CSV table of C-alpha atoms in Angstrom, one decimal:
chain,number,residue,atom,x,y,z
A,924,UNK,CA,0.0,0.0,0.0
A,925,UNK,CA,2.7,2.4,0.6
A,926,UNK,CA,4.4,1.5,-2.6
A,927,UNK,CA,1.2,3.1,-4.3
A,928,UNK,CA,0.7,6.1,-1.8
A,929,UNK,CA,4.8,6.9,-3.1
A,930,UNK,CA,3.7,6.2,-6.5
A,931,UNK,CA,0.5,8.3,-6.1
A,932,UNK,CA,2.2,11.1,-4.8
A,933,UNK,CA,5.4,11.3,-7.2
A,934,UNK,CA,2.6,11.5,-9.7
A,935,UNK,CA,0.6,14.5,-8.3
A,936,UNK,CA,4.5,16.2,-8.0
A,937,UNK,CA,5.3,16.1,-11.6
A,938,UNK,CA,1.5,17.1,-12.6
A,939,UNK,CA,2.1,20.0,-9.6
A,940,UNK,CA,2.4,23.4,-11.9
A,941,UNK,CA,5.3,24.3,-10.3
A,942,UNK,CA,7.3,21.5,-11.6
A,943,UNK,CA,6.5,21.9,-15.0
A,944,UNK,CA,7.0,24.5,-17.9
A,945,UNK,CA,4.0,26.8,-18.8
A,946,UNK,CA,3.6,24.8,-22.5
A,947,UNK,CA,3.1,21.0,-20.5
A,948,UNK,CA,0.8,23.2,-18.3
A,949,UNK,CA,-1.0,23.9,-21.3
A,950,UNK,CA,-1.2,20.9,-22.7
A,951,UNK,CA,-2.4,19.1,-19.5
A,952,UNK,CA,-5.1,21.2,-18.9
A,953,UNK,CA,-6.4,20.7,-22.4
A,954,UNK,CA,-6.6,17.6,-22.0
A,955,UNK,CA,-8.6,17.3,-19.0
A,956,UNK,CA,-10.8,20.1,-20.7
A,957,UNK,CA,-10.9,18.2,-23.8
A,958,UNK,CA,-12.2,14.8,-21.6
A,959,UNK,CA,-14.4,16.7,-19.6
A,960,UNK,CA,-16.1,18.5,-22.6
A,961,UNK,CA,-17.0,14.9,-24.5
A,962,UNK,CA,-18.2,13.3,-21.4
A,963,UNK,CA,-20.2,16.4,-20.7
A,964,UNK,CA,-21.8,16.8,-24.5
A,965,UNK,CA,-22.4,12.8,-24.8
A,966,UNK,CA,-24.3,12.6,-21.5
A,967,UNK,CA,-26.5,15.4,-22.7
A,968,UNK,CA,-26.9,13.8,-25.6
A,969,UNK,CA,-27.5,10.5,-24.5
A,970,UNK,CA,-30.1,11.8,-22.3
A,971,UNK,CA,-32.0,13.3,-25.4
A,972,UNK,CA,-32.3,10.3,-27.3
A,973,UNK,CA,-33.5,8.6,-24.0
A,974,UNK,CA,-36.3,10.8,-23.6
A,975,UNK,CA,-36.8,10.2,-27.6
A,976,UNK,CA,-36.9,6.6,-26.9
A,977,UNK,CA,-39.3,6.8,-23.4
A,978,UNK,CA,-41.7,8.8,-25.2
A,979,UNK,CA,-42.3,6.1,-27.7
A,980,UNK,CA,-43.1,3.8,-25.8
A,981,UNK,CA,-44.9,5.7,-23.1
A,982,UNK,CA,-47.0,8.2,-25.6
A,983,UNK,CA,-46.8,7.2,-29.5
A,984,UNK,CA,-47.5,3.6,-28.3
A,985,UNK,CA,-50.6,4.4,-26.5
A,986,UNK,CA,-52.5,4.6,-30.0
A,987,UNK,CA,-50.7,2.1,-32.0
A,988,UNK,CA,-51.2,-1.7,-31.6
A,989,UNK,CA,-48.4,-3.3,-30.2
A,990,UNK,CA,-50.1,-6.9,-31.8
A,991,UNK,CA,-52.9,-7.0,-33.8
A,992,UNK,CA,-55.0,-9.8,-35.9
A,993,UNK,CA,-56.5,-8.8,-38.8
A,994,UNK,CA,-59.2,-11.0,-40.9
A,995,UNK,CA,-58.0,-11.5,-44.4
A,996,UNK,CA,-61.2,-11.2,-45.5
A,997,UNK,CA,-64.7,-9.7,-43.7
A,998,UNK,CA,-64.8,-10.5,-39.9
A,999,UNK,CA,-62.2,-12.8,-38.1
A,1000,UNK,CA,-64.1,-16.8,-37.6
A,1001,UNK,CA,-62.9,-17.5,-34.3
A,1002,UNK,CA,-62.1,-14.3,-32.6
A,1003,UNK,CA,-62.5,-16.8,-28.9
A,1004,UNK,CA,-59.4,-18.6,-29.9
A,1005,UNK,CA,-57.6,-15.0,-29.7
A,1006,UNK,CA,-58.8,-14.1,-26.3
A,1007,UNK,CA,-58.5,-17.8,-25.2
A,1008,UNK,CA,-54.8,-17.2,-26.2
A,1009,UNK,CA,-54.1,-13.6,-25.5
A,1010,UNK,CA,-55.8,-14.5,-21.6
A,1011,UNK,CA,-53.1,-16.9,-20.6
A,1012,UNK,CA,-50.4,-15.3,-22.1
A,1013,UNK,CA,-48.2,-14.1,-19.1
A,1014,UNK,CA,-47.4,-11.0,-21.0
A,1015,UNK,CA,-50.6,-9.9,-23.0
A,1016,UNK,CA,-52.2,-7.4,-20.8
A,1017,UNK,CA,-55.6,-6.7,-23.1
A,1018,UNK,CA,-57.1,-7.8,-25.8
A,1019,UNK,CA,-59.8,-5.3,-27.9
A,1020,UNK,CA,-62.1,-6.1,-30.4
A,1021,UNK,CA,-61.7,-3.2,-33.3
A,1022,UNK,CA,-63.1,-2.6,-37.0
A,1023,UNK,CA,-60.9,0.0,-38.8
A,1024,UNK,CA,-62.2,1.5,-42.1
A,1025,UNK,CA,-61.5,4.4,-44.5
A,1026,UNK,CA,-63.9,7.2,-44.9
A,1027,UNK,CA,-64.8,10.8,-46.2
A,1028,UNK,CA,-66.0,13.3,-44.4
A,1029,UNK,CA,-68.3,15.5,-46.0
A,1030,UNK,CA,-68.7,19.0,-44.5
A,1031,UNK,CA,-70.5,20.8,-47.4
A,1032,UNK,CA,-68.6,20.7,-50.7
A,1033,UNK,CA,-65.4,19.8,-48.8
A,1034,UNK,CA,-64.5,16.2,-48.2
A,1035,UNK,CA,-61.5,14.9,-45.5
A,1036,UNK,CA,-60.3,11.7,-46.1
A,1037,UNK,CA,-60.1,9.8,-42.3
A,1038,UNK,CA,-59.0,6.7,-40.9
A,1039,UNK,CA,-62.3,5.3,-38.9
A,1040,UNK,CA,-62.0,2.8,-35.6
A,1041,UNK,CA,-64.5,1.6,-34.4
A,1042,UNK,CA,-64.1,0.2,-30.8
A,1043,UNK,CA,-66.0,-1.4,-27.5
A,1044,UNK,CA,-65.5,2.3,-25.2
A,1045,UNK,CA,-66.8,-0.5,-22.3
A,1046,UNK,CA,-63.6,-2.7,-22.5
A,1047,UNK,CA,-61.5,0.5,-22.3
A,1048,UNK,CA,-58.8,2.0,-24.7
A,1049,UNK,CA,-55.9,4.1,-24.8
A,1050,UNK,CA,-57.7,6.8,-26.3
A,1051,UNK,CA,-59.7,7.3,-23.4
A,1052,UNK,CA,-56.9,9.0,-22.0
A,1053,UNK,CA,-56.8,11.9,-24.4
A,1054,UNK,CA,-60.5,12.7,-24.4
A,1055,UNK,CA,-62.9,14.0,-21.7
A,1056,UNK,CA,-64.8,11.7,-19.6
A,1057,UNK,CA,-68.1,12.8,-21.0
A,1058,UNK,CA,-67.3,12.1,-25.0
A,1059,UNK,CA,-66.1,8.7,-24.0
A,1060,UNK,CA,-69.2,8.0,-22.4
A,1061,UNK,CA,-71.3,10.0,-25.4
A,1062,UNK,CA,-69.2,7.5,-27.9
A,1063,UNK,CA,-71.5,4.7,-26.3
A,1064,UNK,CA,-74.6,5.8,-28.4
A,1065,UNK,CA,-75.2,4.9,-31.8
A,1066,UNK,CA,-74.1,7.4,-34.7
A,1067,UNK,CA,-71.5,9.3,-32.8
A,1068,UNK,CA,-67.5,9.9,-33.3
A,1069,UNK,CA,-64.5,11.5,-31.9
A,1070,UNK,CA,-62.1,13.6,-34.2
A,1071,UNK,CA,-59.3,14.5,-33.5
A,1072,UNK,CA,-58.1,18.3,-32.8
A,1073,UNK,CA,-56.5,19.0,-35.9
A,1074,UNK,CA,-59.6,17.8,-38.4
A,1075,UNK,CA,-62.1,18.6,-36.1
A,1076,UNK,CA,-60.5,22.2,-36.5
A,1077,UNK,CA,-60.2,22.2,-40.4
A,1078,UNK,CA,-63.9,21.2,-40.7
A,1079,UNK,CA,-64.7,23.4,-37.5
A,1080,UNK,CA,-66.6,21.2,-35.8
A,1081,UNK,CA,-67.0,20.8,-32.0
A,1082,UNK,CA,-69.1,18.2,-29.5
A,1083,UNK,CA,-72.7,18.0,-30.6
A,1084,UNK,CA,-72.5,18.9,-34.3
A,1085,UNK,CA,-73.1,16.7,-37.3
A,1086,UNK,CA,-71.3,15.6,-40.2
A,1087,UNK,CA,-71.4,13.4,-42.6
A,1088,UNK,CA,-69.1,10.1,-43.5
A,1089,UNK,CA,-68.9,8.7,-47.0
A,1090,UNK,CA,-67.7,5.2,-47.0
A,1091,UNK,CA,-66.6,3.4,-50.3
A,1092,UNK,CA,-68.7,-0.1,-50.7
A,1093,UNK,CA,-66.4,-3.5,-50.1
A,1094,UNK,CA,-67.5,-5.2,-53.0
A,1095,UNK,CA,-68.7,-4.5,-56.4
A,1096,UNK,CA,-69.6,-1.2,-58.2
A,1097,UNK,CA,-72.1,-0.4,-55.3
A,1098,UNK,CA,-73.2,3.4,-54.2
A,1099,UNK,CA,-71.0,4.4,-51.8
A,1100,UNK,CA,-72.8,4.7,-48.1
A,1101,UNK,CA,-73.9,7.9,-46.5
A,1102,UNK,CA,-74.1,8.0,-42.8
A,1103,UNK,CA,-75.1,10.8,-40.7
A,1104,UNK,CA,-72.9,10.8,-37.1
A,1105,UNK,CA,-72.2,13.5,-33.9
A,1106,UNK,CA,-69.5,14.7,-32.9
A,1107,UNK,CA,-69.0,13.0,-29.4
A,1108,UNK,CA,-66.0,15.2,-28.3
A,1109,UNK,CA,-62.4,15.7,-29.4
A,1110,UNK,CA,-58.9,14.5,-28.7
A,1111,UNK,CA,-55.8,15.8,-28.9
A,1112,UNK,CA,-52.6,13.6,-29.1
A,1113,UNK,CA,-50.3,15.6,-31.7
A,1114,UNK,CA,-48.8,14.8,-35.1
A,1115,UNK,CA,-50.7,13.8,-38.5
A,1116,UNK,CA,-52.9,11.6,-35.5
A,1117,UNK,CA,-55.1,14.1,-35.3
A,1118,UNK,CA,-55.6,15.1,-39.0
A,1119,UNK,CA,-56.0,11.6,-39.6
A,1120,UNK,CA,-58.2,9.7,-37.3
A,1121,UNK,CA,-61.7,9.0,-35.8
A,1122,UNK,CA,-63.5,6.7,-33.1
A,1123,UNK,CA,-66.6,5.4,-33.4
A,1124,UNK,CA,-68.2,2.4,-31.5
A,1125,UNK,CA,-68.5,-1.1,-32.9
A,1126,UNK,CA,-72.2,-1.0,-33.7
A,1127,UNK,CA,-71.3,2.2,-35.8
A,1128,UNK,CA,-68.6,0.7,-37.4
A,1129,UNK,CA,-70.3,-2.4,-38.1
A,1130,UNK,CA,-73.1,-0.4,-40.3
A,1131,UNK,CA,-70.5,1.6,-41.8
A,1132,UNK,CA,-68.2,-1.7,-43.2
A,1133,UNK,CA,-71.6,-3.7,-43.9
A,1134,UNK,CA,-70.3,-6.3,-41.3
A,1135,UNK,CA,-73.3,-7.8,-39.7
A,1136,UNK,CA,-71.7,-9.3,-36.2
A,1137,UNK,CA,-68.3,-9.8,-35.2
A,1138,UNK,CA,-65.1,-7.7,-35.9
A,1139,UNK,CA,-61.8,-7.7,-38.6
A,1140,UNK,CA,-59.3,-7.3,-35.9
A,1141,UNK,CA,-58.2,-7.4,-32.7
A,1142,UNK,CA,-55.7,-5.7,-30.9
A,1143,UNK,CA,-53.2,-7.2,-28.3
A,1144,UNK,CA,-51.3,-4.8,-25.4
A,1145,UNK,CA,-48.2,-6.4,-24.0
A,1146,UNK,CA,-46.2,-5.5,-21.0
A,1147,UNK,CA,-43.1,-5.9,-22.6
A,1148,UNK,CA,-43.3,-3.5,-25.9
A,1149,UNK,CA,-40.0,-5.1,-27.1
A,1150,UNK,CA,-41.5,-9.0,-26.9
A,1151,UNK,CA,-44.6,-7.5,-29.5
A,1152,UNK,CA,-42.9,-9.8,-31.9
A,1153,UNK,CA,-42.2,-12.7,-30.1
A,1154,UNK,CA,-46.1,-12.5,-28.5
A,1155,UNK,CA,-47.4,-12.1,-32.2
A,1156,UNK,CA,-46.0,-15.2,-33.0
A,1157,UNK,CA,-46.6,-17.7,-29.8
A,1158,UNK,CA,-50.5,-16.7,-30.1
A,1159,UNK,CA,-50.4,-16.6,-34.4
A,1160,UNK,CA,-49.9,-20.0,-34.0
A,1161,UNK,CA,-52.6,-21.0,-31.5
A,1162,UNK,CA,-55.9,-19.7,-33.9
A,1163,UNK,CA,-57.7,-20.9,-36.5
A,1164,UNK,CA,-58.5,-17.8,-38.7
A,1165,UNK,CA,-56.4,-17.0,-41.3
A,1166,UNK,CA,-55.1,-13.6,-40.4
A,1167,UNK,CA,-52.7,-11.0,-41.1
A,1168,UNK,CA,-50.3,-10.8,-38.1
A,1169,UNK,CA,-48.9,-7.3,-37.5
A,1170,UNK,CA,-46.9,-6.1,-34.7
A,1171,UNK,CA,-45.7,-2.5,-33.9
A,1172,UNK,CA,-41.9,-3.3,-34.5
A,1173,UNK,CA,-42.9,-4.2,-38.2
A,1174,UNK,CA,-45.2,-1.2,-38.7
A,1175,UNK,CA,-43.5,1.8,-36.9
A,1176,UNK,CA,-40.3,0.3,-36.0
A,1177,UNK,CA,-38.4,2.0,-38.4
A,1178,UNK,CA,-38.9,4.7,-35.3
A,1179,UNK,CA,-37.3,3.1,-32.5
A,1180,UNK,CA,-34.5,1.6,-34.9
A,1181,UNK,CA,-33.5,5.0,-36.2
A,1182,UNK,CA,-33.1,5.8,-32.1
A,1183,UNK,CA,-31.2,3.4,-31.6
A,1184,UNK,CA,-29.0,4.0,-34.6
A,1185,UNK,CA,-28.5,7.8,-33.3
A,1186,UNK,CA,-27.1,6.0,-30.0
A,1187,UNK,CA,-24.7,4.2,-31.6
A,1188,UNK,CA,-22.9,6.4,-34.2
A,1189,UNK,CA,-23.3,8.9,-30.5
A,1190,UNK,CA,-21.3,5.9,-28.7
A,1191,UNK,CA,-18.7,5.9,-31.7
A,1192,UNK,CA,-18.4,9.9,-31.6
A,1193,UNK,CA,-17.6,9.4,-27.7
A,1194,UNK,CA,-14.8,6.8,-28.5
A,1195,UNK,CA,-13.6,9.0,-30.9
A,1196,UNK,CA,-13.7,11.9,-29.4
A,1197,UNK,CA,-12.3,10.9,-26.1
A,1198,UNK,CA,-9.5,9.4,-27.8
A,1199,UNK,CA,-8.6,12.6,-29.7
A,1200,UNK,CA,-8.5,14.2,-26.3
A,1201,UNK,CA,-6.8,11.3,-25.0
A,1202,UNK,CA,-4.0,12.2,-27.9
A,1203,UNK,CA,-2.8,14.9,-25.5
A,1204,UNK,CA,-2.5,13.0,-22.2
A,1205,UNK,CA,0.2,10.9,-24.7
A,1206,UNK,CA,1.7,14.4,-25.7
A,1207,UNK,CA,1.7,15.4,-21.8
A,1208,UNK,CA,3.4,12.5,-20.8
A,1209,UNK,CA,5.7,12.1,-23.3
A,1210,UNK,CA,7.1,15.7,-22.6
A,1211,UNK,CA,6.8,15.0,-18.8
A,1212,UNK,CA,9.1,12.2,-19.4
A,1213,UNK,CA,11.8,14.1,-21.5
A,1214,UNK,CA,11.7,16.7,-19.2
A,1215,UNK,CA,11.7,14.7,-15.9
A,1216,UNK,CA,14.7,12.5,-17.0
A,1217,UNK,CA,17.2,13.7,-13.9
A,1218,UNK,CA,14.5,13.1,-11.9
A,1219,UNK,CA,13.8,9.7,-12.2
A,1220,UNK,CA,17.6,8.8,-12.5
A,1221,UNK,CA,17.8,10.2,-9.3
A,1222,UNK,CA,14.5,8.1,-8.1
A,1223,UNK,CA,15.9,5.3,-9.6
A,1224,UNK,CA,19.6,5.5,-7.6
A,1225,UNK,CA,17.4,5.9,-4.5
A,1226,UNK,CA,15.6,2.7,-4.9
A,1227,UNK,CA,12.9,3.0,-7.2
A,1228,UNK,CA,11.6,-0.1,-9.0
A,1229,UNK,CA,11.1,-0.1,-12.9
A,1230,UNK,CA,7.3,-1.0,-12.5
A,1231,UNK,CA,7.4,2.0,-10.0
A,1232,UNK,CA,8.4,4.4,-12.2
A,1233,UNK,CA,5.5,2.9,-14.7
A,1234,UNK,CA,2.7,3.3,-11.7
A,1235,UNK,CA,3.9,6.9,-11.4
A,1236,UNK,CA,3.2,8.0,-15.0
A,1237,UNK,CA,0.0,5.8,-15.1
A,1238,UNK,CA,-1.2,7.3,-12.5
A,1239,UNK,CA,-0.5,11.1,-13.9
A,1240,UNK,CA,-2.1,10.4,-16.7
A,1241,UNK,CA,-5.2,9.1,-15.0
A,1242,UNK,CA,-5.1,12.0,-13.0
A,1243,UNK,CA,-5.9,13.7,-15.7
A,1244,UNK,CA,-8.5,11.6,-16.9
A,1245,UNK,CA,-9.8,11.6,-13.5
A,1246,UNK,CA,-10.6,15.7,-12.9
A,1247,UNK,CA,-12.1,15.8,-16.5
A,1248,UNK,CA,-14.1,12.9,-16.4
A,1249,UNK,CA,-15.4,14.3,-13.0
A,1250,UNK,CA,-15.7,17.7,-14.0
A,1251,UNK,CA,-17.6,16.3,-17.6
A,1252,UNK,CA,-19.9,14.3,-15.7
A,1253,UNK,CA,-21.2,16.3,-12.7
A,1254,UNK,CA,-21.4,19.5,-15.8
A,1255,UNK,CA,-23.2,17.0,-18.1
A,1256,UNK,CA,-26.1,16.2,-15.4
A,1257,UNK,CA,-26.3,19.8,-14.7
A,1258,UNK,CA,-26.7,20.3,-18.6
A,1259,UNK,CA,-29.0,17.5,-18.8
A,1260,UNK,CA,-31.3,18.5,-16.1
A,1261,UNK,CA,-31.5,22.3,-17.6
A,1262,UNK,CA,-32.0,21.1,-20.8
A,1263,UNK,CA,-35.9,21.6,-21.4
A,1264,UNK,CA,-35.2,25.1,-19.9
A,1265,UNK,CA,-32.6,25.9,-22.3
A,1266,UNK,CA,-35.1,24.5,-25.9
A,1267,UNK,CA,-37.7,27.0,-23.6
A,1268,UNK,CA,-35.4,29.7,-23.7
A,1269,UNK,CA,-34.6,29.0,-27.3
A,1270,UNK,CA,-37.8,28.8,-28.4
A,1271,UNK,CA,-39.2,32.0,-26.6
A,1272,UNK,CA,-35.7,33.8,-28.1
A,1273,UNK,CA,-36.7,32.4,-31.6
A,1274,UNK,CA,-40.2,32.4,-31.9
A,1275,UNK,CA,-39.9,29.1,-33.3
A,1276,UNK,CA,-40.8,25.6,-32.2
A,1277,UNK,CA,-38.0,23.0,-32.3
A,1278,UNK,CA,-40.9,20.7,-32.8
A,1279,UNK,CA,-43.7,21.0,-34.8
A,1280,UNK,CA,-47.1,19.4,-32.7
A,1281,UNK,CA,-48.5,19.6,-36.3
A,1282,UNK,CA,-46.1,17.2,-37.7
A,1283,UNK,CA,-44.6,15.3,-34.7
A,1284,UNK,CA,-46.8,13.8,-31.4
A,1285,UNK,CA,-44.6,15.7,-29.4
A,1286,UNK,CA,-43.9,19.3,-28.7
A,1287,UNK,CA,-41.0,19.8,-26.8
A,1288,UNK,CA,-37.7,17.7,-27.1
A,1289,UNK,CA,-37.8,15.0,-24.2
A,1290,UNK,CA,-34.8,14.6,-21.9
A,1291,UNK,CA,-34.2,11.8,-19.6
A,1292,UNK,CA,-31.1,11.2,-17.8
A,1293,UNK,CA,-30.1,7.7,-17.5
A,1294,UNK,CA,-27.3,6.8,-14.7
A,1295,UNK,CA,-26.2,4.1,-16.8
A,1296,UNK,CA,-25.5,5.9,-19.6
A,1297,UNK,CA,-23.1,7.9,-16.7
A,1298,UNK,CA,-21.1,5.3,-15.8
A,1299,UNK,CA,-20.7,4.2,-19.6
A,1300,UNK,CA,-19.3,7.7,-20.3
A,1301,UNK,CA,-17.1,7.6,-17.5
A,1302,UNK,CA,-15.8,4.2,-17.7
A,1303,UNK,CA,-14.6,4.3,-21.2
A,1304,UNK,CA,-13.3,7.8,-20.8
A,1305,UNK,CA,-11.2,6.6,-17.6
A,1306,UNK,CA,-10.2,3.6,-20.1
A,1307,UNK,CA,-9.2,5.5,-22.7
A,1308,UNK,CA,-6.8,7.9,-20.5
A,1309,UNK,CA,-5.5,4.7,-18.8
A,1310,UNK,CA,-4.4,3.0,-22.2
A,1311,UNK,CA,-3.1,6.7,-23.4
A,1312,UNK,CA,-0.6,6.3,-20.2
A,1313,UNK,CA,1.4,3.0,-21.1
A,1314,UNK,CA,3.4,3.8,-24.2
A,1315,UNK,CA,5.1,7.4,-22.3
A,1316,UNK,CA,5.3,4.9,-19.2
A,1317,UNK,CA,6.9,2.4,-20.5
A,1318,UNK,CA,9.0,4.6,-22.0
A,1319,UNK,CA,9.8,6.1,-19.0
A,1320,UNK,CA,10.9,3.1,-17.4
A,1321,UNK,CA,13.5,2.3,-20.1
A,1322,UNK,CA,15.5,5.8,-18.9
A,1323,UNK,CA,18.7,4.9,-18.3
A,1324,UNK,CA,19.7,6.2,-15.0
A,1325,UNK,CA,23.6,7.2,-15.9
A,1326,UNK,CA,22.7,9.2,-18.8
A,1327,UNK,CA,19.8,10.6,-17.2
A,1328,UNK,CA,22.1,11.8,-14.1
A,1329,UNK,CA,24.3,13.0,-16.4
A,1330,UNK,CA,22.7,15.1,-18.5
C-alpha cells in the first residue's frame, strides 16, 4: 500500500504546476478540458435520445397496436381462440375487439379523407386517456365519433355537431354509403394523428363496413413492448383464422431503430472523441518524461523499482483523466437537467418551435437522464486515459539512470 501512496504522490508532483514548464501546463489542462467537454456533450446527448426513446413507448404507443390480428377477409371466424390465447399469455395485458375502415368526411362541398376505428368504449382504450370523460361516455350511443383536434379544427366542428361520413362499398360497383354521425367530443394527441383519425363504437362501425356481427381485428397490449414480436407469433400459431399478423416493430419500428442507430454512431463519436482528447494526455506524458529524465535517475539511484516508475506515469495520466471525467460528468447532469429550460429559452428567443405538434406527437424535445448511460461515459473515458498512459510509461521506465544523471 505504501508503494502506491509513493507512487500516487510522485505523480501528483510532476503534474504539480510548479514542476513543470508553462507549455506542459498547457497541454495538461487541455486535455482534462478536452475529456471533460466529450463526457459532458455525450451525456447530454444521451439523455436526449432517451427521452426520444421513453416517449415512444410511453406516448406514440398508446394509440398504435403493439399486436394486432386482422381478418384477411370480412370478420375474423374465431375471434374466442384470440382471447383464449391472448388471456393466458403471461405477457398480454388486453385484448380489444376493433373494425378499422377508411372514410370521407363530407362537410359541405369539402371532403376529408379519415381513418375510422370503431371500438367497444366499455372494454376501455388508450384513447380514453386523451378525451374528456363525458365524450367517452357520449361514444356509447349509436351514430356518434370522436375527431381528433387538428380535423375537427379544419372542418370546424366541435361536440354536438353533425357531419357526414362517406364510405366506399367493399365489394362491387355499389353506391358508396352515406351516414349521418355527432360529434362526441375531441382529442388531442399531436402529429398527422389528429388530421387523420376518428373513433366510433363497434355498432357504428359495423353499419359503416356492412359487417353484420363480429369484428376484422383485434388488438393485443403487451407488457413488454419489445416482446410484440415474439407475443405475435406464440398466439399466431394457436388460432384458427387466417389472419394478417402485424406487430408495432414491423409497422412503426423503423422509429425506435433509427433511435437506436443515433445511440450508436453517439457511442462511436464518444470513443472518438475521447481518444482525440486522449492524444494529449500521450503528448503530456511524453514531454513530462523528456523533461523529468534527472528526476527519475535520481528516483531510480534511490531505490525505485522499474514497474514504479510505470505506476507513477500511469497514474498522472489518470489524474488527468480523473478531474475531467469528474468535471464532464457532474457538468453533463447539470446540462441534462436544464435542458428543457434551455429548448424554452430558445424557443421563446426564436419564436420558433423546435418541434412541430403539427407534424410530430410531441412538442417539446424529451430529456431523460439515465445513470447508466453515466457510468458508460465515465468508464470508457477513464479507459481510454489509462491506455493513453502506457506507451510514455513504458517509455519512462526504459530511462537509463547514468545518462539521465548526467545530463
Amino acid at each position: 500500500m505504501a508503494r502506491w501512496q509513493l507512487a500516487w504522490s510522485l505523480a501528483r508532483r510532476f503534474r504539480g504546476r510548479r514542476q513543470r514548464s508553462r507549455f506542459l501546463s498547457f497541454i495538461t489542462v487541455s486535455s482534462t478540458f478536452g475529456i471533460a467537454l466529450g463526457c459532458m456533450v455525450f451525456i447530454a446527448g444521451l439523455s436526449v435520445m432517451n427521452g426520444f426513446s421513453n416517449v415512444l413507448e410511453t406516448r406514440f404507443l398508446q394509440l398504435i397496436p403493439h399486436v394486432e390480428f386482422r381478418a384477411v377477409e370480412g370478420a375474423l371466424k374465431y375471434p374466442e381462440t384470440i382471447y383464449a390465447a391472448a388471456e393466458q399469455h403471461p405477457l398480454v395485458t388486453q385484448a380489444r375487439p376493433v373494425i378499422r375502415t377508411q372514410a370521407l368526411v363530407q362537410q359541405g362541398r369539402e371532403f376529408v379523407g379519415v381513418e375510422v376505428t370503431g371500438i367497444d368504449p366499455t372494454r376501455g382504450h388508450n384513447v380514453a386517456d386523451l378525451t374528456s370523460a363525458t365524450a367517452w361516455q357520449q361514444l356509447v350511443q349509436p351514430n356518434t365519433i370522436l375527431l381528433g383536434a387538428g380535423l375537427a379544427q379544419k372542418l370546424k366542428l366541435g361536440a354536438g355537431d353533425s357531419m357526414t361520413l362517406v364510405v366506399a362499398a367493399e365489394q362491387g360497383f355499389q353506391a358508396p354509403k352515406r351516414l349521418q354521425v355527432t360529434v362526441a367530443g375531441v382529442f388531442t394527441f399531436g402529429g398527422q394523428v389528429d388530421h387523420q383519425m376518428a373513433y366510433v363504437n363497434l355498432d357504428t362501425a359495423r353499419t359503416m363496413t356492412g359487417l353484420t356481427e363480429g369484428v376484422s381485428i383485434i388488438e393485443l397490449s403487451v407488457a413488454d413492448v419489445f416482446a410484440a414480436e415474439q407475443v405475435a407469433n406464440e398466439i399466431g400459431y394457436q388460432i384458427k383464422d387466417f389472419v394478417y399478423l402485424e406487430h408495432w416493430m414491423r409497422t412503426q419500428g423503423h422509429l425506435y431503430r433509427d433511435i437506436q442507430m443515433v445511440r450508436v454512431v453517439m457511442y462511436l463519436a464518444l470513443i472518438l472523441v475521447l481518444a482525440v482528447a486522449c492524444f494529449n494526455i500521450v503528448s503530456t506524458l511524453m514531454m513530462t518524461v523528456q523533461e523529468k529524465q534527472r528526476h527519475i535517475g535520481v528516483l531510480r539511484t534511490m531505490g525505485l523499482r522499474t514497474a514504479e516508475v510505470v505506476k507513477v506515469f500511469v497514474l498522472q495520466g489518470i489524474q488527468n483523466g480523473l478531474w475531467g471525467v469528474l468535471f464532464g460528468c457532474l457538468a453533463g447532469v447539470v446540462v441534462s437537467l436544464n435542458l428543457p429550460h434551455v429548448f424554452s429559452w430558445i424557443e421563446q428567443w426564436s419564436g420558433e418551435s423546435l418541434l412541430s405538434s403539427d407534424v410530430y406527437f410531441i412538442d417539446r424535445i424529451p430529456v431523460l437522464l439515465q445513470w447508466r448511460d453515466v457510468l458508460i461515459v465515465a468508464t470508457v473515458a477513464l479507459l481510454m486515459s489509462l491506455l493513453a498512459t502506457l506507451y510514455p510509461a513504458w517509455k519512462a521506465s526504459r530511462v537509463e539512470v547514468v545518462k539521465a544523471i548526467s545530463a
